[in-house]
Short mmCIF file of C-alpha atoms in Angstrom, two decimals:
data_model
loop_
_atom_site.label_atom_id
_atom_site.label_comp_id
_atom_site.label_asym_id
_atom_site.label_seq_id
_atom_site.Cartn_x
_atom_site.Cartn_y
_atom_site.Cartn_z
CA UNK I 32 -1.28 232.05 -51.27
CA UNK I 33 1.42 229.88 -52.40
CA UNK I 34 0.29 226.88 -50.99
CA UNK I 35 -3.35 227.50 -52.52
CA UNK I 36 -1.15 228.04 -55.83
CA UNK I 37 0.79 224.84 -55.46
CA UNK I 38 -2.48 222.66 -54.41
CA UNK I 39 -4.67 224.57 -57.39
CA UNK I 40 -6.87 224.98 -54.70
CA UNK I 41 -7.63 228.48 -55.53
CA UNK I 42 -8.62 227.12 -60.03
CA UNK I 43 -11.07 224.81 -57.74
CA UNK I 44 -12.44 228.19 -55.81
CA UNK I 45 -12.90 230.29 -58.72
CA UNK I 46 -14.60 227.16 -60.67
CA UNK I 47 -17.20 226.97 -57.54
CA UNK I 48 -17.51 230.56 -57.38
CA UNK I 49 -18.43 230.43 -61.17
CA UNK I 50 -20.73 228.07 -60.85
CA UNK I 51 -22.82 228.24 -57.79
CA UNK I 52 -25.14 230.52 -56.15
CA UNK I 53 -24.51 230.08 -52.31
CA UNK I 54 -21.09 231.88 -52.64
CA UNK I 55 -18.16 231.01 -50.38
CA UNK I 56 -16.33 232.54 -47.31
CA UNK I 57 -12.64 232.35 -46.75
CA UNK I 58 -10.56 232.44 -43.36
CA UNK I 59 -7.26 233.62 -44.03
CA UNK I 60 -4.37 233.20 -41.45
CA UNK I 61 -1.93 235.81 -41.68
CA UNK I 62 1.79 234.86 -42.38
CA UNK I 63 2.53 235.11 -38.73
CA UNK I 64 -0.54 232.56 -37.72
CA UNK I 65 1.45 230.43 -40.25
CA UNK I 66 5.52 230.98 -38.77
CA UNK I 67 3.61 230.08 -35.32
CA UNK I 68 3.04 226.20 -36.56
CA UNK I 69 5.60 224.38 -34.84
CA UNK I 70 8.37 223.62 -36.97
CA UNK I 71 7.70 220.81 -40.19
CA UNK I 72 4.11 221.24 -39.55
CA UNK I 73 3.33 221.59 -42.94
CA UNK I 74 6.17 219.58 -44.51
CA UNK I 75 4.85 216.51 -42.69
CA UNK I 76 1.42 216.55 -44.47
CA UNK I 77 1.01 214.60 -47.20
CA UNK I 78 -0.45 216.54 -50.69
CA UNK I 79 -3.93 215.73 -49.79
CA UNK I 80 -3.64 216.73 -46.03
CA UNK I 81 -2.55 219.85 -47.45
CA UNK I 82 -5.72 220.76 -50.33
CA UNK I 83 -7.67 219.33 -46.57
CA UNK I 84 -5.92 222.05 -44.73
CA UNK I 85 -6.72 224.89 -47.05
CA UNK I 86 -10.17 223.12 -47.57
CA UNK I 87 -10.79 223.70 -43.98
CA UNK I 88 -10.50 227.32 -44.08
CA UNK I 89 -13.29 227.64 -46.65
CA UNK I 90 -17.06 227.57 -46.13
CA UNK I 91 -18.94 226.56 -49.54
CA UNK I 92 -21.61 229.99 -48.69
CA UNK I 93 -21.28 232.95 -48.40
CA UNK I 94 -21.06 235.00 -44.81
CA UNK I 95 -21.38 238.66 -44.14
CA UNK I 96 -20.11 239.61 -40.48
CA UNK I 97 -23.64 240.08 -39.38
CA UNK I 98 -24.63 236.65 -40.25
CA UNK I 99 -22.11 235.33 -38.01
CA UNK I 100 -24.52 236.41 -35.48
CA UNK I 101 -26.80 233.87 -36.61
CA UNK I 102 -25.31 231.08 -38.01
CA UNK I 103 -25.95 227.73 -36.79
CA UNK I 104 -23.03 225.51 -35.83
CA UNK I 105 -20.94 223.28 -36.38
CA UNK I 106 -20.16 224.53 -39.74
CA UNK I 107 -19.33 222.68 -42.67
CA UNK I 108 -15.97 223.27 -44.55
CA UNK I 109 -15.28 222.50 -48.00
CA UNK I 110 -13.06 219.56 -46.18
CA UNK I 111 -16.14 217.67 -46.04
CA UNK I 112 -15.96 215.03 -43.09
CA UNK I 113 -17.34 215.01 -39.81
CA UNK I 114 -14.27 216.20 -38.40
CA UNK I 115 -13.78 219.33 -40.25
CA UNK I 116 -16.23 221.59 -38.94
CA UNK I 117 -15.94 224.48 -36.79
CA UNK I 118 -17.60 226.72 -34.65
CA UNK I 119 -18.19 230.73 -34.73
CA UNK I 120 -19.28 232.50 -31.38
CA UNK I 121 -19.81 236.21 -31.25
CA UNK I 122 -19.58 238.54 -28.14
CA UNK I 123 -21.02 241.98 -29.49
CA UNK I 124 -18.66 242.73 -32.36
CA UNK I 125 -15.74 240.15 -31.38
CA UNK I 126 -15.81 237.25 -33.53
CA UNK I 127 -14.06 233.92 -32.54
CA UNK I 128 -14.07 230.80 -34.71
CA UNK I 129 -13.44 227.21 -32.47
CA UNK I 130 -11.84 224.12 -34.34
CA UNK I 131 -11.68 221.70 -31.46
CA UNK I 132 -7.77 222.25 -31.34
CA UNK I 133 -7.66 226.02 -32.12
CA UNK I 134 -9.61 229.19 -31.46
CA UNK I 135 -8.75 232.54 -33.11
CA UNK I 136 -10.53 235.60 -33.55
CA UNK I 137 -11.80 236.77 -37.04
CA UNK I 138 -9.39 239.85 -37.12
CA UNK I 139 -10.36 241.90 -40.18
CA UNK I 140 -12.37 241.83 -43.43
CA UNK I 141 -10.09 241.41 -46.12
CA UNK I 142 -12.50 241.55 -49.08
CA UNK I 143 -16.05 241.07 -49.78
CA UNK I 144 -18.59 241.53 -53.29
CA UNK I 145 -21.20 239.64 -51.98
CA UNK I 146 -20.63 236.51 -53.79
CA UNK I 147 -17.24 235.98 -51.79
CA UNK I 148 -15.95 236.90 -48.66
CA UNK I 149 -12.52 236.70 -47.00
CA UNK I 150 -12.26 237.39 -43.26
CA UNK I 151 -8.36 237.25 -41.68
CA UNK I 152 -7.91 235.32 -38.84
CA UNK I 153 -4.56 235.45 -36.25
CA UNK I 154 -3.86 231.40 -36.13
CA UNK I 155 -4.11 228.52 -38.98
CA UNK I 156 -7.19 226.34 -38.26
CA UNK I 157 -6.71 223.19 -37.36
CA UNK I 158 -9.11 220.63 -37.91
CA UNK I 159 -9.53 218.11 -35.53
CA UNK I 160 -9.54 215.26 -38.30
CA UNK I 161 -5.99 215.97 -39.05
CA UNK I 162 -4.68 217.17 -35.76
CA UNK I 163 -7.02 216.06 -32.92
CA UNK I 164 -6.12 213.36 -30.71
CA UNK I 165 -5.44 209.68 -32.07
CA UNK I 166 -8.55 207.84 -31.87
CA UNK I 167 -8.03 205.22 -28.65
CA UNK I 168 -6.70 201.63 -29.23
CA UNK I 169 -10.18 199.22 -29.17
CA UNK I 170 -10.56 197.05 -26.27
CA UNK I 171 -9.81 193.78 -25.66
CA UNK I 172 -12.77 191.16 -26.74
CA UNK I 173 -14.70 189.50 -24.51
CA UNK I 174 -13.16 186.35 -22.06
CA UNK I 175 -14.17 183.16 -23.54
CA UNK I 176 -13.23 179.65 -22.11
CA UNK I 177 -11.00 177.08 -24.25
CA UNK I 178 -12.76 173.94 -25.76
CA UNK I 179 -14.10 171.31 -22.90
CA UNK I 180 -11.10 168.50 -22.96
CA UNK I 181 -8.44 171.38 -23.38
CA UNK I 182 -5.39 170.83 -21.09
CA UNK I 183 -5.72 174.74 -20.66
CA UNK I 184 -8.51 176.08 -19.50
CA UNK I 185 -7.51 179.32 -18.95
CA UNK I 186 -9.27 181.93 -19.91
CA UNK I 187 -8.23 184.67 -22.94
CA UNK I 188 -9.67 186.97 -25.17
CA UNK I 189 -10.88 186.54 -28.98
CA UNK I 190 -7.00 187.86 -30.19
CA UNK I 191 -5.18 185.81 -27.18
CA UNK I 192 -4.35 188.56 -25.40
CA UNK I 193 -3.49 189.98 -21.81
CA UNK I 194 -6.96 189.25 -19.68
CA UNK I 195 -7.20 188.31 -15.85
CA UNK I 196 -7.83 184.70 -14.66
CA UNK I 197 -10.25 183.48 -11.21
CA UNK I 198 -7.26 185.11 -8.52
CA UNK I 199 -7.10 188.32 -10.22
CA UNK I 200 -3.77 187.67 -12.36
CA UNK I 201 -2.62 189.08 -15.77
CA UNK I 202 -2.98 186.23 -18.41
CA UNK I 203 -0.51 187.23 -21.29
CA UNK I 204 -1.78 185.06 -24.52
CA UNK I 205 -3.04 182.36 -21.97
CA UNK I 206 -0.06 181.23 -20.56
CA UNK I 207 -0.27 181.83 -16.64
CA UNK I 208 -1.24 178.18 -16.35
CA UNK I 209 2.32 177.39 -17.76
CA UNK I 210 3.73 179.81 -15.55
CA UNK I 211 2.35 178.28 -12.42
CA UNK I 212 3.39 174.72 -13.38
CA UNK I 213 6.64 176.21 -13.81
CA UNK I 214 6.99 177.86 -10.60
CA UNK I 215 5.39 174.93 -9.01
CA UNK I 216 8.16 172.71 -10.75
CA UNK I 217 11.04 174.50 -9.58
CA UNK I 218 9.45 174.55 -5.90
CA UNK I 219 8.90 170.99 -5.94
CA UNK I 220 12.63 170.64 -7.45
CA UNK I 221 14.20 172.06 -4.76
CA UNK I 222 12.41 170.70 -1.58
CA UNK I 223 12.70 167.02 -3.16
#
C-alpha cells in the first residue's frame, strides 16, 4: 500500500475505475511475498520500474474467480508491453498465475463489488520485462574480404571483430596476418 501511495498509483486506479466500464482486477502480494524479494530488490528500481511493478499486478477488467476458468492468456497488465503479461491456469478450484519468472497461487479474495476485484497472491509478480533474462549480445556480422590491392587480406567482420580465417584460427580485429609475420620473423631471426 505504501508503495502504491508513494507512486500515486492507486489516484491513477480510482481515476480508471471512475471512468471506465471494463472494471479492473488487482493481485495483491502479501507483506511476506514482499520480505521474500532478495534484499535491495526494490531499492534498485528506478521510479518508473516501480509504477511498472505495481502496474503489473493490475489487469485493466474486471475478473470474478469463475472467469479465471475461462480466460484466455497471456493477459494484459496495465504495464502495457509485450513483456508484462501473465498467465492464469486453474486445477478445479486452485488458481495459479505464471509470470515467466514467478508462479504463485491466487490465495484468497480480498474484496470484490463487481466493478473491482482484489485477489491475494503468496509471491510479488515479476514480470519478465524487468526481471527476465538479459536479452543475448547480437552476433557478429557477416565475413567480408578487404579491398583487392590490400596488403591484408584477411578476413573480418563489419565491426572488425574476432572471426576465423582459411586454417580455422581466431582473427582478433584482423590482425592474425601480423601475427604470423611476426612469428615467422622471430623464426627466421633465430635460424639465420
Amino acid at each position: 500500500m505504501r508503495l502504491m501511495k508513494n507512486t500515486q498509483l492507486s489516484d491513477q486506479i480510482n481515476t480508471q475505475l471512475n471512468n471506465s466500464n471494463q472494471g479492473m482486477t488487482v493481485f495483491a502480494p502479501t507483506d511476506n511475498a514482499f520480505s521474500t524479494l532478495k534484499a535491495g530488490t526494490l531499492n534498485s528500481l528506478s521510479d518508473q520500474q516501480k509504477v511498472q511493478l505495481l502496474q503489473f499486478h493490475v489487469l485493466p477488467i474486471y475478473l470474478t474467480t469463475s472467469q479465471f476458468q475461462t480466460v484466455s492468456n497471456p493477459l494484459r497488465t496495465q504495464a502495457g508491453d509485450s513483456g508484462s503479461q501473465l498467465n492464469i491456469t486453474t486445477s478445479g478450484n486452485s488458481v495459479n498465475i505464471t509470470t515467466g519468472v514467478v508462479d504463485t497461487p491466487v490465495s484468497n479474495t480480498l474484496y470484490t463489488d463487481g466493478t473491482l476485484a482484489v485477489y491475494q497472491v503468496e509471491k510479488v509478480l515479476l514480470p519478465m520485462s524487468l526481471f527476465g533474462p538479459p536479452s543475448p549480445a547480437p552476433a557478429p556480422g557477416p565475413l567480408k574480404k578487404k579491398k583487392a590491392g590490400s596488403d591484408d587480406d584477411t578476413p573480418t567482420t563489419d565491426d572488425g571483430s574476432a572471426s576465423a580465417d582459411a586454417s580455422g584460427g581466431v582473427v582478433f580485429g584482423g590482425h592474425l596476418h601480423g601475427i604470423y609475420v611476426g612469428v615467422i620473423g622471430i623464426i627466421a631471426a633465430f635460424y639465420l
